[in-house]
Tab-separated table of C-alpha atoms in Angstrom:
chain	number	residue	atom	x	y	z
A	1	ALA	CA	0.047	0.021	0.041
A	2	PHE	CA	1.009	3.684	-0.399
A	3	CYS	CA	-0.275	6.889	0.814
A	4	SER	CA	-1.974	9.289	-1.548
A	5	GLU	CA	-3.813	12.482	-1.112
A	6	GLY	CA	-7.520	12.150	-0.828
A	7	PRO	CA	-10.468	14.536	-0.630
A	8	GLY	CA	-9.752	17.603	1.642
A	9	GLY	CA	-5.940	16.744	1.575
A	10	VAL	CA	-6.410	13.698	3.741
A	11	GLU	CA	-3.905	10.940	3.008
A	12	ALA	CA	-5.237	7.407	2.546
A	13	LEU	CA	-3.763	4.152	2.052
A	14	ARG	CA	-4.339	2.663	-1.314
A	15	PRO	CA	-3.190	-0.725	-2.743
A	16	LEU	CA	-0.034	-0.817	-5.004
A	17	THR	CA	-0.969	-1.539	-8.554
A	18	CYS	CA	2.589	-2.266	-9.897
A	19	THR	CA	3.184	-5.226	-12.248
A	20	ALA	CA	6.572	-5.681	-10.658
A	21	GLN	CA	5.241	-5.506	-6.991
A	22	ARG	CA	6.653	-9.019	-6.107
A	23	GLN	CA	10.008	-8.186	-7.439
A	24	LEU	CA	10.044	-4.994	-5.697
A	25	PHE	CA	9.394	-6.603	-2.353
A	26	THR	CA	11.871	-9.342	-2.937
A	27	THR	CA	14.527	-6.568	-3.682
A	28	TYR	CA	13.614	-4.654	-0.667
A	29	GLU	CA	14.063	-7.820	1.375
A	30	ASN	CA	17.458	-8.347	-0.080
A	31	LEU	CA	18.384	-4.641	0.603
A	32	HIS	CA	17.236	-5.209	4.246
A	33	ASP	CA	19.556	-8.341	4.471
A	34	THR	CA	22.338	-6.414	3.021
A	35	LEU	CA	21.659	-3.542	5.346
A	36	SER	CA	21.637	-5.815	8.414
A	37	HIS	CA	24.874	-7.514	7.361
A	38	PHE	CA	26.458	-4.109	6.978
A	39	LEU	CA	25.261	-2.655	10.301
A	40	GLY	CA	26.628	-5.992	11.993
A	41	LEU	CA	30.095	-5.255	10.677
A	42	TYR	CA	29.942	-1.526	11.339
A	43	GLU	CA	28.833	-2.185	14.969
A	44	GLY	CA	31.683	-4.606	15.576
A	45	TYR	CA	34.307	-2.009	14.359
A	46	SER	CA	32.553	1.048	15.978
A	47	ARG	CA	31.805	-0.297	19.356
A	48	ALA	CA	34.811	0.919	21.272
A	49	ARG	CA	34.633	4.271	23.036
A	50	PRO	CA	37.444	6.468	21.629
A	51	LYS	CA	40.164	7.376	24.369
A	52	VAL	CA	42.979	8.937	22.309
A	53	ILE	CA	43.043	10.998	19.302
A	54	ALA	CA	43.657	8.113	16.837
A	55	GLU	CA	40.560	6.373	18.037
A	56	HIS	CA	38.650	9.542	17.481
A	57	ILE	CA	39.913	9.703	13.997
A	58	LYS	CA	39.134	6.122	13.384
A	59	ALA	CA	35.482	6.697	14.718
A	60	PHE	CA	34.988	9.589	12.399
A	61	GLN	CA	36.474	7.741	9.445
A	62	LEU	CA	34.378	4.715	10.001
A	63	ARG	CA	31.233	6.875	10.430
A	64	ALA	CA	31.989	8.646	7.143
A	65	LEU	CA	32.472	5.315	5.404
A	66	ALA	CA	29.217	3.947	6.898
A	67	GLN	CA	27.376	7.013	5.783
A	68	ASP	CA	28.757	6.617	2.141
A	69	PHE	CA	27.512	3.021	2.138
A	70	LEU	CA	24.036	4.133	3.435
A	71	ASP	CA	23.815	6.721	0.657
A	72	ILE	CA	24.533	4.172	-1.846
A	73	LEU	CA	21.968	1.703	-0.517
A	74	ASP	CA	19.424	4.405	-0.408
A	75	SER	CA	20.150	5.446	-4.027
A	76	PHE	CA	19.791	1.877	-5.102
A	77	ARG	CA	16.526	1.477	-3.148
A	78	LEU	CA	15.198	4.642	-4.870
A	79	LEU	CA	16.226	3.362	-8.366
A	80	ALA	CA	14.646	-0.059	-7.718
A	81	CYS	CA	11.361	1.633	-6.514
A	82	LEU	CA	11.116	4.160	-9.381
A	83	SER	CA	11.851	1.301	-11.833
A	84	MET	CA	9.399	-1.356	-10.643
A	85	CYS	CA	6.715	0.880	-8.899
A	86	PRO	CA	7.015	4.617	-9.712
A	87	VAL	CA	3.600	5.490	-8.272
A	88	ALA	CA	4.898	4.473	-4.821
A	89	CYS	CA	8.187	6.563	-4.993
A	90	ARG	CA	7.383	9.483	-7.013
A	91	ILE	CA	6.104	12.703	-5.746
A	92	PRO	CA	2.621	13.511	-7.437
A	93	GLY	CA	2.996	15.881	-10.084
A	94	THR	CA	6.614	15.249	-10.952
A	95	SER	CA	7.770	13.637	-14.127
A	96	ILE	CA	9.406	10.072	-14.112
A	97	GLU	CA	12.503	11.885	-15.552
A	98	ALA	CA	12.646	14.251	-12.725
A	99	ALA	CA	12.235	11.416	-10.216
A	100	PHE	CA	15.062	9.477	-11.788
A	101	SER	CA	17.302	12.551	-11.759
A	102	LYS	CA	17.189	12.266	-8.024
A	103	VAL	CA	18.939	8.749	-8.121
A	104	ARG	CA	22.667	9.308	-7.487
A	105	LEU	CA	23.956	5.829	-7.416
A	106	VAL	CA	27.066	6.438	-9.510
A	107	GLU	CA	27.783	9.699	-7.549
A	108	LYS	CA	27.595	7.877	-4.365
A	109	LEU	CA	29.652	4.999	-5.412
A	110	ASN	CA	32.159	7.638	-6.582
A	111	ASN	CA	32.166	9.340	-2.994
A	112	LEU	CA	32.965	6.062	-1.427
A	113	GLN	CA	35.833	5.572	-4.019
A	114	LEU	CA	37.207	8.986	-3.153
A	115	ASP	CA	36.919	8.338	0.560
A	116	LEU	CA	38.862	4.977	0.087
A	117	GLU	CA	41.597	6.979	-1.482
A	118	LEU	CA	41.853	9.309	1.538
A	119	VAL	CA	41.632	6.569	4.141
A	120	VAL	CA	43.786	3.698	2.645
A	121	THR	CA	47.556	4.363	3.164
A	122	GLU	CA	50.452	2.848	1.232
A	123	GLU	CA	50.799	-0.030	3.851
A	124	SER	CA	47.434	-1.432	2.596
A	125	PHE	CA	48.089	-1.035	-1.130
A	126	GLU	CA	47.187	-4.692	-2.007
A	127	PHE	CA	43.694	-3.892	-0.736
A	128	ARG	CA	43.451	-0.630	-2.725
A	129	VAL	CA	43.792	-1.853	-6.147
A	130	PRO	CA	41.163	-4.528	-6.111
A	131	ALA	CA	38.834	-2.368	-4.269
A	132	GLN	CA	39.114	0.404	-6.840
A	133	VAL	CA	38.612	-2.042	-9.675
A	134	LEU	CA	35.513	-3.314	-7.968
A	135	LEU	CA	34.055	0.199	-7.403
A	136	ARG	CA	34.780	1.197	-11.129
A	137	GLU	CA	32.898	-2.045	-12.108
A	138	ALA	CA	29.858	-1.041	-9.721
A	139	LYS	CA	29.907	2.511	-11.042
A	140	GLN	CA	29.693	1.227	-14.566
A	141	TYR	CA	27.028	-1.158	-13.704
A	142	ALA	CA	25.027	1.470	-12.001
A	143	ALA	CA	25.437	3.863	-14.963
A	144	ASN	CA	23.928	1.188	-17.236
A	145	LEU	CA	21.159	0.702	-14.603
A	146	LEU	CA	20.395	4.430	-14.802
A	147	VAL	CA	20.182	4.212	-18.615
A	148	THR	CA	18.057	1.053	-18.743
A	149	ALA	CA	15.791	1.426	-15.936
A	150	PRO	CA	13.584	4.427	-17.201
A	151	ILE	CA	13.341	2.901	-20.515
A	152	SER	CA	12.399	-0.730	-19.476
A	153	GLY	CA	10.591	0.108	-16.326
A	154	GLY	CA	12.929	-2.303	-14.634
A	155	ALA	CA	11.792	-5.296	-16.674
A	156	ASP	CA	14.994	-5.938	-18.426
A	157	ILE	CA	17.200	-5.624	-15.208
A	158	ASP	CA	18.266	-8.757	-13.206
A	159	TRP	CA	17.675	-7.059	-9.746
A	160	ASP	CA	19.591	-9.769	-7.887
A	161	GLU	CA	22.724	-9.305	-9.944
A	162	ALA	CA	22.377	-5.577	-9.690
A	163	LEU	CA	22.167	-5.712	-5.834
A	164	THR	CA	25.163	-8.188	-5.830
A	165	VAL	CA	27.323	-5.864	-8.087
A	166	CYS	CA	26.375	-2.575	-6.485
A	167	LEU	CA	25.858	-3.584	-2.933
A	168	ALA	CA	26.700	-6.977	-1.733
A	169	GLN	CA	30.224	-7.043	-3.282
A	170	VAL	CA	30.796	-3.529	-2.028
A	171	VAL	CA	30.053	-4.670	1.563
A	172	SER	CA	32.030	-7.891	1.426
A	173	ARG	CA	34.960	-6.793	-0.839
A	174	VAL	CA	35.237	-3.181	-0.098
A	175	MET	CA	33.581	-2.081	3.071
A	176	PHE	CA	34.557	-4.920	5.296
A	177	PRO	CA	38.296	-4.826	4.409
A	178	LEU	CA	38.246	-0.994	4.603
A	179	MET	CA	36.808	-0.825	7.991
A	180	LYS	CA	39.422	-3.473	8.903
A	181	VAL	CA	42.256	-1.278	7.392
A	182	VAL	CA	40.886	1.859	9.305
A	183	SER	CA	40.695	0.010	12.647
A	184	MET	CA	44.307	-1.516	12.178
A	185	SER	CA	45.730	1.784	11.255
A	186	ALA	CA	44.178	3.413	14.414
A	187	LYS	CA	45.848	0.721	16.537
A	188	GLN	CA	49.271	1.249	14.696
A	189	ASN	CA	48.986	4.975	15.351
A	190	GLU	CA	48.119	4.412	18.951
A	191	SER	CA	51.378	2.407	19.404
A	192	HIS	CA	53.656	5.145	18.066
């Protein structure tokens, strides 16, 4: 169901009439699972209360990286919703083109890539190159999604693959190692 404006400005719940409703809910369930997995990882790395400057820096870096990922996840959610059920996501009176222009998936992936460059030091170079390659592939995939989705209404998109490329792999192959690198660098700075 979604809310819509009724007589006298009152909002009412109306049933969704989207043909891809089942796929949308499946994608949302997968997004929820990805988010839960990520939050579990983040909680494990951010649990300690900072006591020295290096730990405060680590906490700030971890929060910034977590926000990058949450922005990516939200952009993906908006893309999926606009593609599969625009009536549920679009502000009434706006065009579908205007709604899709709000999806910033490539930009959010790029922000993570830039933050990765700022956080990863030379000691962790072996992690940086594969992470950069994966993020470039995710950005290219996301760019293709943004071209395909408005035209096809999401019908030509394998949403499981899209979620894997743009989110699940980013969590497992970028965010997890990146949070580990940040935590380890804070411990090394603490010992100096």
